[in-house]
Structures are given as C-alpha cells and as structure tokens.
Short mmCIF file of C-alpha atoms in Angstrom, two decimals:
data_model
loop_
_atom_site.label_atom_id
_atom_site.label_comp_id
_atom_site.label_asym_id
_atom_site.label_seq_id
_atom_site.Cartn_x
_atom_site.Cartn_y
_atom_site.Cartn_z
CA UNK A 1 0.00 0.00 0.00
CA UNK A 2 1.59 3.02 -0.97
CA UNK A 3 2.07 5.53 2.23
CA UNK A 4 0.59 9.20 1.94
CA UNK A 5 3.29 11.95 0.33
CA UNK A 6 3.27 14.20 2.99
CA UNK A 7 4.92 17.51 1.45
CA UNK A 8 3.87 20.69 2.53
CA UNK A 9 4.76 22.67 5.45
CA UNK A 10 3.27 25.88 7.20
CA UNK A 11 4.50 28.63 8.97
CA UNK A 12 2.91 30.53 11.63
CA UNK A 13 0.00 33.04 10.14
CA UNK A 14 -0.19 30.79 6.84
CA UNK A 15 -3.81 29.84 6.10
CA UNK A 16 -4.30 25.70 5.56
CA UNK A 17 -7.32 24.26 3.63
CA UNK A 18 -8.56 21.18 4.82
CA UNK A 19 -10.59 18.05 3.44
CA UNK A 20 -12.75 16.12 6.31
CA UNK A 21 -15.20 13.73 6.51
CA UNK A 22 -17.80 13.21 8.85
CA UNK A 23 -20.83 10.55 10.04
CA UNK A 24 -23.58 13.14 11.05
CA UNK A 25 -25.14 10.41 13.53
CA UNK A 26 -23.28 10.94 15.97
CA UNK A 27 -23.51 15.14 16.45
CA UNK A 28 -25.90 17.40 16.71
CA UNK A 29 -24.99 19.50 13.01
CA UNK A 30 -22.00 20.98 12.25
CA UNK A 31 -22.38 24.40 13.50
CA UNK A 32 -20.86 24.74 16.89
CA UNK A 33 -23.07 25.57 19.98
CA UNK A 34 -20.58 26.08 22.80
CA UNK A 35 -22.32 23.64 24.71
CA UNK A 36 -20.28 20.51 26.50
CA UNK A 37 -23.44 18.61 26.37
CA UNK A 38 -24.14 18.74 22.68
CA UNK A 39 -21.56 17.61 20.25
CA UNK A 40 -20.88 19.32 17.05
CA UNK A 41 -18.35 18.20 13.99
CA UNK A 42 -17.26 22.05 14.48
CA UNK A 43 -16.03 22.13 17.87
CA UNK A 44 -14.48 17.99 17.43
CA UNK A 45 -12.32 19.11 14.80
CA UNK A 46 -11.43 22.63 16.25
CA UNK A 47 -10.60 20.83 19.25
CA UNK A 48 -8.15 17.98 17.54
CA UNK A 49 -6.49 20.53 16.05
CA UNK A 50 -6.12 22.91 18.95
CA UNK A 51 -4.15 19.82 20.20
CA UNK A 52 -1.58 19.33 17.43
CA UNK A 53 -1.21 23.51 17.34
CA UNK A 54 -0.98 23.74 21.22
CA UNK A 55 -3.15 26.83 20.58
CA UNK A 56 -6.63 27.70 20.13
CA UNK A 57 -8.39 27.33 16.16
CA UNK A 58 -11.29 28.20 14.95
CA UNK A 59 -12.07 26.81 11.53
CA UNK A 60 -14.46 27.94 8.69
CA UNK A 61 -16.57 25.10 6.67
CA UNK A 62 -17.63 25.50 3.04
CA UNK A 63 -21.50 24.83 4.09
CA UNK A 64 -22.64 24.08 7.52
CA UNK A 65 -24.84 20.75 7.70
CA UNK A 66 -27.78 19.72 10.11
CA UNK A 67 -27.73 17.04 12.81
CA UNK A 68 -27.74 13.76 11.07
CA UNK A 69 -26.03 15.08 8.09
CA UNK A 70 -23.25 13.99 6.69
CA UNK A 71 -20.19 15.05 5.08
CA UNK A 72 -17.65 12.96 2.25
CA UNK A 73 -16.01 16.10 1.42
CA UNK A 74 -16.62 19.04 3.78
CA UNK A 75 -13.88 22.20 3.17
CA UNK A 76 -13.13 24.28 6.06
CA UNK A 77 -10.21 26.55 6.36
CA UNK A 78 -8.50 28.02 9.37
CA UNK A 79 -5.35 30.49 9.80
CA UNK A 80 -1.94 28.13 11.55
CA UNK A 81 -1.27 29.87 14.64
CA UNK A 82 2.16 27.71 14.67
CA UNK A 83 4.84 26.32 12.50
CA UNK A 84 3.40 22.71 11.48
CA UNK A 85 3.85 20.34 8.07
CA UNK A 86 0.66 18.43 6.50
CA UNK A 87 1.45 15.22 8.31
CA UNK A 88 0.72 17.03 11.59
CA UNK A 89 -2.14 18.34 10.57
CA UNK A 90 -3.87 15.28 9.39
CA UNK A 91 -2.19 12.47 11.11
CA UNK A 92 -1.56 14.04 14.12
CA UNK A 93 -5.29 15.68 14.17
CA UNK A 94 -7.22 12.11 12.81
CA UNK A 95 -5.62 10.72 16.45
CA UNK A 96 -7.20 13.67 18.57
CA UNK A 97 -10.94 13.24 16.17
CA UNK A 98 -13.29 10.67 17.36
CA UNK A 99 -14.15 7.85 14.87
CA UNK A 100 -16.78 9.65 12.96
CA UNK A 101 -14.44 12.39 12.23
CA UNK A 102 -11.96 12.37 9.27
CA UNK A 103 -9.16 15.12 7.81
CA UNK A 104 -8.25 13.88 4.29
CA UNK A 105 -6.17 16.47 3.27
CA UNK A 106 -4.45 19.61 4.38
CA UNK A 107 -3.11 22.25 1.73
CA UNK A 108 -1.43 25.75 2.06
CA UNK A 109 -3.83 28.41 0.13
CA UNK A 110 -3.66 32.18 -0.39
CA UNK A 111 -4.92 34.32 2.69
CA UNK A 112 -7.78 35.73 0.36
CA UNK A 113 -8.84 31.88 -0.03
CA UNK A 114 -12.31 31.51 2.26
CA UNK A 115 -13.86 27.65 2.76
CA UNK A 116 -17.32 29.26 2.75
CA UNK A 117 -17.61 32.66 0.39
CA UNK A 118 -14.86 31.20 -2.33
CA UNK A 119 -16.93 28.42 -3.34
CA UNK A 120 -18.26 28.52 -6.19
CA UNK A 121 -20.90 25.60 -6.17
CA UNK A 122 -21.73 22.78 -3.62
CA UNK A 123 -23.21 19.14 -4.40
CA UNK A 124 -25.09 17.10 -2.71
CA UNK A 125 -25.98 13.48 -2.95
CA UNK A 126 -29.62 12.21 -1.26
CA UNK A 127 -29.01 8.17 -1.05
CA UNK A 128 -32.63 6.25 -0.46
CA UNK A 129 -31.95 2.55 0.10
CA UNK A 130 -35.06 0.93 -1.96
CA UNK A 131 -36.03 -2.44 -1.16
CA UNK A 132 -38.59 -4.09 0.92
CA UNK A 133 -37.01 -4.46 4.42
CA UNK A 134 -34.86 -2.36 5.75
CA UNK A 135 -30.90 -2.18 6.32
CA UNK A 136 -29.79 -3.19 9.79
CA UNK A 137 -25.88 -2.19 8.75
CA UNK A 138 -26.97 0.58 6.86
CA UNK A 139 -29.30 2.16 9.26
CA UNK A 140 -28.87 6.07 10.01
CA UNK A 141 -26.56 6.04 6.75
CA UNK A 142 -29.17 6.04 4.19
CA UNK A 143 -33.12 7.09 4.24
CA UNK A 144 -35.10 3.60 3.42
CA UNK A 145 -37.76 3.90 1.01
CA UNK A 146 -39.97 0.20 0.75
CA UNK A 147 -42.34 1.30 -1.97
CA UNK A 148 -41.08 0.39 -5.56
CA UNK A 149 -39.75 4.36 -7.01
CA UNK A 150 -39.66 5.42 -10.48
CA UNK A 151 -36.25 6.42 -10.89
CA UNK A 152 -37.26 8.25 -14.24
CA UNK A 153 -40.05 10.00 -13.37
CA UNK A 154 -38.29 11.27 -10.69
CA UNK A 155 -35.14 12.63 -12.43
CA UNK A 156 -37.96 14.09 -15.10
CA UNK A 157 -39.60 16.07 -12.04
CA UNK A 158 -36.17 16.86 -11.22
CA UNK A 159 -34.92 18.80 -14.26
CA UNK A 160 -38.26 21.66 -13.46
CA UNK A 161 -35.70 22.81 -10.89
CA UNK A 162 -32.81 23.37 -13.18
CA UNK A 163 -31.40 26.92 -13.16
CA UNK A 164 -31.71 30.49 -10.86
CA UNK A 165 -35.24 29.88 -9.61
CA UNK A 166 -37.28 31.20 -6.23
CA UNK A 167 -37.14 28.11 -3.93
CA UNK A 168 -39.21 29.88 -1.45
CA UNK A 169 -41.77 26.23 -1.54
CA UNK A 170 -38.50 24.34 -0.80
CA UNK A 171 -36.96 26.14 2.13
CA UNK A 172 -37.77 25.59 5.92
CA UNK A 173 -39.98 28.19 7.42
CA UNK A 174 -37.05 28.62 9.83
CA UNK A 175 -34.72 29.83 7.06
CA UNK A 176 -33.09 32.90 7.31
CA UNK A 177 -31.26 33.54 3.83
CA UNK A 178 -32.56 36.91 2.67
CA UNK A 179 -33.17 35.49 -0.77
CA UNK A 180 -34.77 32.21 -1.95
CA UNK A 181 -33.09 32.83 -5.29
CA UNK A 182 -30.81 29.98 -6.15
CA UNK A 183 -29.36 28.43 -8.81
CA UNK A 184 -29.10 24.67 -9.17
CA UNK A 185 -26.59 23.47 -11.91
CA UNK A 186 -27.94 19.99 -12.07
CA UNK A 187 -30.20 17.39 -10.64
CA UNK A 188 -29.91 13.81 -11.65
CA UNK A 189 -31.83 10.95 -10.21
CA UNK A 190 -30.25 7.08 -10.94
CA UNK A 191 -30.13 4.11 -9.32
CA UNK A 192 -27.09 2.07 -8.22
CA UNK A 193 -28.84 -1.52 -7.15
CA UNK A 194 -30.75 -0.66 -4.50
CA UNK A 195 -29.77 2.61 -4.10
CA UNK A 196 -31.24 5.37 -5.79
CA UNK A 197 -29.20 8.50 -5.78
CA UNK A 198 -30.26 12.39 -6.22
CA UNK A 199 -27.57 13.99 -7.33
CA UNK A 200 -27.80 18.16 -7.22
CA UNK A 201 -25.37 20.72 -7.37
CA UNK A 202 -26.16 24.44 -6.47
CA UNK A 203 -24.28 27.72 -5.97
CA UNK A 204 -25.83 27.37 -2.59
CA UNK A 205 -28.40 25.88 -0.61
CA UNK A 206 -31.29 27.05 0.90
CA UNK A 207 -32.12 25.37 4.69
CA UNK A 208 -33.66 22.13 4.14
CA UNK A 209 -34.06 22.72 0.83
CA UNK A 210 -32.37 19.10 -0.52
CA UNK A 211 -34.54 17.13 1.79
CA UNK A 212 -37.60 19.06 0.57
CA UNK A 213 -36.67 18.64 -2.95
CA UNK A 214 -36.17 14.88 -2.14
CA UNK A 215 -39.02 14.70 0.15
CA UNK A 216 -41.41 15.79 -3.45
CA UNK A 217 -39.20 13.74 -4.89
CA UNK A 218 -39.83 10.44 -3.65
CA UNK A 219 -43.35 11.26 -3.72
CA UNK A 220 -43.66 11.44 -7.35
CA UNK A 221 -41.53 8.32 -7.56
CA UNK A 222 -44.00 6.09 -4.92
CA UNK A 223 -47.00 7.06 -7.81
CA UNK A 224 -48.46 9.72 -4.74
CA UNK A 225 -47.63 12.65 -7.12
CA UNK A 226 -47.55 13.01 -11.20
CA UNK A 227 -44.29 14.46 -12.32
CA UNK A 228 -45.24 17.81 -12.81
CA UNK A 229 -45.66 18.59 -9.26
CA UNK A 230 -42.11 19.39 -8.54
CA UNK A 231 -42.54 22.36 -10.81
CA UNK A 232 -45.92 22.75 -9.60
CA UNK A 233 -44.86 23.55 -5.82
CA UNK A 234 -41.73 25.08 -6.89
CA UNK A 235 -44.37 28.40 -8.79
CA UNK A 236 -46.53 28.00 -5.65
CA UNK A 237 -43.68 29.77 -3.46
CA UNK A 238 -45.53 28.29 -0.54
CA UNK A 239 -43.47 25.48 1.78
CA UNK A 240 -47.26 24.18 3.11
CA UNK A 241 -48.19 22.85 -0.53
CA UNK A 242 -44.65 20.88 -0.26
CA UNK A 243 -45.04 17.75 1.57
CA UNK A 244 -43.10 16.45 3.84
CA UNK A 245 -39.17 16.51 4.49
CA UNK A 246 -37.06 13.86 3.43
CA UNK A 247 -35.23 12.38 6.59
CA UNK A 248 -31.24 13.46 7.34
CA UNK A 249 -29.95 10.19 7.45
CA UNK A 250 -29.52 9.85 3.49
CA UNK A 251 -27.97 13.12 2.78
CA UNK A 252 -24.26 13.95 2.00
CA UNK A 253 -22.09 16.77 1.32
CA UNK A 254 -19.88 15.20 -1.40
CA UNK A 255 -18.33 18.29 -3.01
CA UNK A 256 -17.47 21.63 -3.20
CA UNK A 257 -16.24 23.65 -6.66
CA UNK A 258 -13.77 26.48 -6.07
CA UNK A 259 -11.71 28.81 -8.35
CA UNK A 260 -9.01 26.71 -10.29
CA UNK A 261 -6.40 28.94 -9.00
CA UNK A 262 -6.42 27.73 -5.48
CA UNK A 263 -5.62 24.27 -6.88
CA UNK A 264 -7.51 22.23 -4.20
CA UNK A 265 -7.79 18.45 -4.70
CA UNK A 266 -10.84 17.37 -6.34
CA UNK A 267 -13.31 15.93 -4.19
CA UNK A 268 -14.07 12.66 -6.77
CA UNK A 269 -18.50 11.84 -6.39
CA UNK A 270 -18.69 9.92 -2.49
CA UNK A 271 -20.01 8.25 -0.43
CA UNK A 272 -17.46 5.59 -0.23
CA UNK A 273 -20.63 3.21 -0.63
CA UNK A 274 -21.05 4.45 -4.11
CA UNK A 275 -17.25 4.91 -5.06
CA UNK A 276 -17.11 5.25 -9.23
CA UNK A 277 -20.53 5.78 -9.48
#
C-alpha cells in the first residue's frame, strides 16, 4: 500500500485548507453551539487541532450541515497559529478526532482563499436505500424507502428545478437567507442496485431545501404525485403545498467547486458506498 506523500509545510500566520469527513449520527450538526453537552463536527475538529497547534483554532466550513447530516467532502479553512507540516495536521489531528471524524487532506492556500464565500458551487448526494425491508448495517446512513420508485419520473420532475429559480416552496420556514433565489446546476436521479441517488449541485443551498426537494421527490416516484408537481410547488412559493421533508440520514455533502487557482484536490462523487458511481 503506498504511504501518503506528505509535502507541505506551514509557517505561523499561513492559512491551511482542509478536506474532512464526517458521520452526522453521531452530532448534533456541524455548527458549533458552545455547549459541553451537545456535540458538534465544528467544535471535534477545532478541538483535535487545537491539540496538534498547542493553541486555540477556529475553523471555517464551506456549508454548515444539520444534525444527522453527513459530510464525504466538507472544506473548512483556518489560519496556523504555529509552524506545522501536513502530516501534523492530518495524522496528528485524525488521532485527537473521534471515529466519525476524518481530515483527508491539508493544503497551504492564499490568505484571500475563504472555505465558505470562495466556493463557487456545492453538491449534494440524497441516497434512499429501496427495497422491501430495511438495512440493519446501513441504518442512520441512508433514508429507506420500501415502496417500488420510479427512478425516471423522478429525475424528469427533477430537471423543473434546473437553473436560478425562487425556492421559497422548498426552504424551511425557519430559514433565514434573505433570498430564496438559487441556482441549481444539475439534478440527476439514478439508481445504483438498490440505491437510488439524487444527485444536485447548487451555488448554494437554501435550509432544508435538498430534503424538501427529495421529500417531493420520492413522492412522485411512490405514484403519490404526477411528475409535474415538482414544478408545480416550486411556482406556488408556498413550503405548506410541499409535503413532507425527506429524513437526514440519506444526505451527503460530497463536493465543493472552487476557483481553479487555489488548486484544491478534487473531491471525486462519495459516499465511499457508491465509489465510481
């Protein structure tokens, strides 16, 4: 097995990019809540890394995720407060992380470089395990769907959401963007087996809204809704005439697009589950 190349090195005030991976079941979201009862991905991995830096470090994520959320390729960045090379700051911090917690990669980028505003695009992937019984290994990793779905009808009701649209029906009333404007590059739905993936990609995400847009989703694939009602509740700008939301447990943050000249890794498509496809 060939080792990890190890090469960079930062100096004190140099800002580091990060790759990390995270199982969502085990914290409350990612956003910390300065609370010792109530875990966070946030305050895990500031807190592994406080230990390798001997210093306090606050870190910045490229899109914060809810509690049961998870992550194949979340971006955060924070600014080194001490002289440390890559293998520190992934080696050294995957010891301090608990065993839902990953760091992938660690990469020197220009101060102006910022995990959250110098994105360019985020994707998502919405795994529903489809088959008659349930999962007992899978459970909390995927949402389980036991009625039969129509894969195509769904992607068809998918492709009404293409574009910069109002996605004011597919928000959570508890959102607190001040636009609903947003534009969603793609949105395929395809099935792996059992598994049938939503795929979307967006310059940003509203709150909730891939679990509302899989929640319709899944609807129109069980027969319950004809595949113009994505497009239907998307021009009623109302969140009631939505349904319900798709469970956490089957969503994953699996990339994030950024300028080409900050030369980050690519994030390949995740979950592991569904590596190549």
């Amino acid at each position: 097995m060939n080792k990890p190349a190890f090469t960079a090195r930062f100096n004190q005030g140099d800002r580091v990019a990060m790759a990390v991976s995270y199982d969502g079941r085990a914290f409350h979201g990612w956003q910390s809540q300065r609370k010792p009862q109530v875990a966070t991905v946030q305050e895990a991995l500031e807190q592994a890394l406080g230990h390798i830096a001997n210093a306090p470090i606050s870190v910045q994520c490229a899109g914060r995720t809810d509690a049961g959320v998870h992550a194949s390729h979340q971006i955060v960045h924070f600014d080194s407060p001490c002289e440390r090379d890559e293998k520190a700051w992934v080696s050294g911090g995957n010891t301090h992380l608990p065993p839902q917690v990953a760091i992938h990669w660690a990469k020197p980028v220009a101060n102006d470089f910022h995990a959250r505003f110098s994105a360019t695009a985020r994707r998502y992937r919405y795994i529903i395990l489809n088959t008659p019984a349930r999962s007992a290994l899978l459970s909390g990793g995927v949402t389980w769907e036991n009625r039969p779905l129509d894969v195509q009808a769904m992607h068809q009701a998918g492709q009404a959401l293409l574009g910069e649209l109002d996605f004011t029906s597919y928000r959570a009333v508890a959102c607190q963007s001040n636009t609903p404007m947003r534009n969603v590059h793609f949105l395929k739905v395809s099935r792996c087996a059992d598994m049938v993936v939503i795929d979307i990609e967006a310059n940003a995400f509203l709150y909730h809204m891939v679990r509302n847009i899989a929640g319709v989703l899944i609807a129109i694939g069980a027969g319950i809704k004809p595949v113009t009602w994505a497009e239907e509740v998307l021009l009623a700008k109302d969140r009631t005439v939505a349904g319900v939301t798709a469970p956490p447990s089957g969503l994953y943050l699996v990339g994030v697009t950024y300028p080409e000249s900050f030369q980050l890794p690519s994030s390949g498509s995740g979950p592991f589950f569904l590596a190549g496809f």
